[in-house]
Short mmCIF file of C-alpha atoms in Angstrom, two decimals:
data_model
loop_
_atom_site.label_atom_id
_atom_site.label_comp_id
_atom_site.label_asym_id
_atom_site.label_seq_id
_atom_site.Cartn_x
_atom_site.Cartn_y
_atom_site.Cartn_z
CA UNK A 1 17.74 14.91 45.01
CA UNK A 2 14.37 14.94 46.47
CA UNK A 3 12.32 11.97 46.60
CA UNK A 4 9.10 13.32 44.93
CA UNK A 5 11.18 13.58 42.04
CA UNK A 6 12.68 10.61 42.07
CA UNK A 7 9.38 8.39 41.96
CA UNK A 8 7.89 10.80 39.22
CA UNK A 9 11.09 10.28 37.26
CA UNK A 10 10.63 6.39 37.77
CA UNK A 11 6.90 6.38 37.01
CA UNK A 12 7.85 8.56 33.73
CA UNK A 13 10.76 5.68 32.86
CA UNK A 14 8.38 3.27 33.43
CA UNK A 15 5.38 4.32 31.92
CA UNK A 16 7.80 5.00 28.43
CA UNK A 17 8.99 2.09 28.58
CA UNK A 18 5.66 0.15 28.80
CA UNK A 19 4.70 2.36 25.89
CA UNK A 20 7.53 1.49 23.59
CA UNK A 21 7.18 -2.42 24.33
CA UNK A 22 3.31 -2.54 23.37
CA UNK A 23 4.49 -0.30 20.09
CA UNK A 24 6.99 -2.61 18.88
CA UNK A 25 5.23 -6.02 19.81
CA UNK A 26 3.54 -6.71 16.34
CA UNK A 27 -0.56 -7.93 16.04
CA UNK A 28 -1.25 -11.21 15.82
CA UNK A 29 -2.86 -12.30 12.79
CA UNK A 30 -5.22 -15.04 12.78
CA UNK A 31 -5.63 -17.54 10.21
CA UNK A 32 -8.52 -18.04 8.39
CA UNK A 33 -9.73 -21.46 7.05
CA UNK A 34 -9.51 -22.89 3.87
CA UNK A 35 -13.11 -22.33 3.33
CA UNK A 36 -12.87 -18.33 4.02
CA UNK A 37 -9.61 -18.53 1.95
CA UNK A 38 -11.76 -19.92 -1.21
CA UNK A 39 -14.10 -17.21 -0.62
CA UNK A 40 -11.30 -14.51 -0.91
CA UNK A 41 -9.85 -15.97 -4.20
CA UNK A 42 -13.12 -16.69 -5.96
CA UNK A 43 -13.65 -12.91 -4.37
CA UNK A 44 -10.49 -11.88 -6.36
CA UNK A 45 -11.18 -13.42 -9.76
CA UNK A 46 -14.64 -12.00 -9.27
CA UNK A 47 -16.13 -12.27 -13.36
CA UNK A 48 -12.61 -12.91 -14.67
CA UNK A 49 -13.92 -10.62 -17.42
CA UNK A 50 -11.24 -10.98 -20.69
CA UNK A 51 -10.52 -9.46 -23.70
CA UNK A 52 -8.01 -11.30 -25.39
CA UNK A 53 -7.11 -15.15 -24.69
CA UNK A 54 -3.52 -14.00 -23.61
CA UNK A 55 -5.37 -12.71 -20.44
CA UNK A 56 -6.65 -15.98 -19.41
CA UNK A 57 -4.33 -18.22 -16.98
CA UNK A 58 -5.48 -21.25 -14.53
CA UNK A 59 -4.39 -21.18 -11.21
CA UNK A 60 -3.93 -24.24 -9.22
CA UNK A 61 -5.89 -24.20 -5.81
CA UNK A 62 -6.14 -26.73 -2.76
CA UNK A 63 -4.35 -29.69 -1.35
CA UNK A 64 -5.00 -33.11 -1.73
CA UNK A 65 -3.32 -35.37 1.12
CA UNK A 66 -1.07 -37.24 -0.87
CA UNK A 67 0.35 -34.09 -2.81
CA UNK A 68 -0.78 -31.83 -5.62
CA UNK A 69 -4.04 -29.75 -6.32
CA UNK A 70 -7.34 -30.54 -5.97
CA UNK A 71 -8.61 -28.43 -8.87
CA UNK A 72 -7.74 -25.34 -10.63
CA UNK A 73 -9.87 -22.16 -11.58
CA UNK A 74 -9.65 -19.66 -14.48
CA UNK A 75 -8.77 -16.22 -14.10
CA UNK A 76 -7.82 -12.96 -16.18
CA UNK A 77 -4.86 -11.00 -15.48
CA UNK A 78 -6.85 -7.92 -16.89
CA UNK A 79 -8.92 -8.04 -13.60
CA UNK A 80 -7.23 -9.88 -10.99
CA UNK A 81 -3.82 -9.13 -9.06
CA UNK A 82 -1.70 -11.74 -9.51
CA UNK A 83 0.43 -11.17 -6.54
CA UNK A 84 -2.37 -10.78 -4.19
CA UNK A 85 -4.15 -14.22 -6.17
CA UNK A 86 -0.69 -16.03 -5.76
CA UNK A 87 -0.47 -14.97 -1.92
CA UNK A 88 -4.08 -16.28 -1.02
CA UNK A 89 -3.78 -19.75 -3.28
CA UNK A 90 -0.51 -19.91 -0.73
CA UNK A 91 -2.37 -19.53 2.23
CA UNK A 92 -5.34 -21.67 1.01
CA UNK A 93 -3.07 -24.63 0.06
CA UNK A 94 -1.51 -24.49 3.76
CA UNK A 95 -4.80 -24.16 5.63
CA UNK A 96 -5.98 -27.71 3.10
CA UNK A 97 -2.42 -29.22 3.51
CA UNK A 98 -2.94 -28.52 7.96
CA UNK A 99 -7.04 -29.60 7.90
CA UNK A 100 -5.89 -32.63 6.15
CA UNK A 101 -3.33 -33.38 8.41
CA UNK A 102 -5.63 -32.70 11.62
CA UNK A 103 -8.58 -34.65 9.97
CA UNK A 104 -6.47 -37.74 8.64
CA UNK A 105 -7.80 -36.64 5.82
CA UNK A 106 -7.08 -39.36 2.36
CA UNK A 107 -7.76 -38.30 -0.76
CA UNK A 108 -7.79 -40.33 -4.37
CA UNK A 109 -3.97 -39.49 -5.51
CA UNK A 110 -5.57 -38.80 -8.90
CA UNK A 111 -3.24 -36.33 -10.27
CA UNK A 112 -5.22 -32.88 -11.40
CA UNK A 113 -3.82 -31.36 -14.18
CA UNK A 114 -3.75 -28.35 -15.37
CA UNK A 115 -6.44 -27.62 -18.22
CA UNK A 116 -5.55 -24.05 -19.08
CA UNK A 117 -7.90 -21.53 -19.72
CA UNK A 118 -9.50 -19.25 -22.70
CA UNK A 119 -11.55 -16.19 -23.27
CA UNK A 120 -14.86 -17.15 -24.33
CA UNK A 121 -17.80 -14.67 -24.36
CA UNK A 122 -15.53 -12.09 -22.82
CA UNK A 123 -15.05 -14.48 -19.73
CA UNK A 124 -12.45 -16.35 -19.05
CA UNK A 125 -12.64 -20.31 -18.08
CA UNK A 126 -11.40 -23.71 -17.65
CA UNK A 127 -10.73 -25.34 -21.03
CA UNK A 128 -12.84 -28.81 -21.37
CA UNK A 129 -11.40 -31.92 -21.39
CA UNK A 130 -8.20 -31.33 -19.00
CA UNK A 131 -8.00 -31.90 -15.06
CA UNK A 132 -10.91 -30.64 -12.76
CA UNK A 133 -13.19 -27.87 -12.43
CA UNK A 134 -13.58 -25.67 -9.20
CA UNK A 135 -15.91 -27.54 -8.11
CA UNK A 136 -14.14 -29.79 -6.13
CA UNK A 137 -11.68 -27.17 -4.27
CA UNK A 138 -12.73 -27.19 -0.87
#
């Protein structure tokens, strides 16, 4: 065996071999805040347009420090993905539950319940009278 060809078939092995490694090492994803999070499901809901009442559902959103949600938000299963919805109020309650335990963070302990939600003027939204509004998810 000649020696020219035994460094180009090393190169070659090598070179593959690189290749292969940076194809199966996967892309690092990186986290967005809760903030960015918020954006993405109030993104999702968008109008939470309705035409029926049976299309309207609440969603629970945020963390509060000692447990539970902050707040909840109306949406309508005639526009929204509910997979994709459930995924991001995931991801949103971990990025609250980690700021909060970064920050110190306290919160009230008020428990939020869930107020439900109903189609009114072909819109879905938080019924009055029962836990908070979206205004207080962070």
């Amino acid at each position: 065996m000649s020696t020219p060809n035994t460094l180009l078939r090393l190169v070659g092995m090598t070179l593959l071999t690189l290749a292969t490694a940076a194809c199966n090492s996967a892309p690092k994803m990186e986290a967005k805040d809760s903030a960015t999070l918020l954006k993405d499901i109030r993104a999702e809901i968008g109008d939470a347009a309705c035409d029926a009442p049976q299309q309207c559902r609440s969603i629970a959103v945020g963390h509060k420090s000692c447990g539970g949600p902050e707040a909840y938000l109306a949406w309508s299963s005639k526009r929204s993905d509910e997979a994709r919805l459930q995924g991001l109020i995931e991801q949103h309650a971990a990025a609250r539950r980690a700021e909060n335990l970064r920050s110190g963070m306290v919160s009230d302990c008020r428990l939020v319940t869930d107020p439900g939600a109903s189609c009114q003027a072909g819109r879905c939204s938080l019924l009055p009278g029962g836990g908070a509004g979206a205004a207080s998810a962070q």
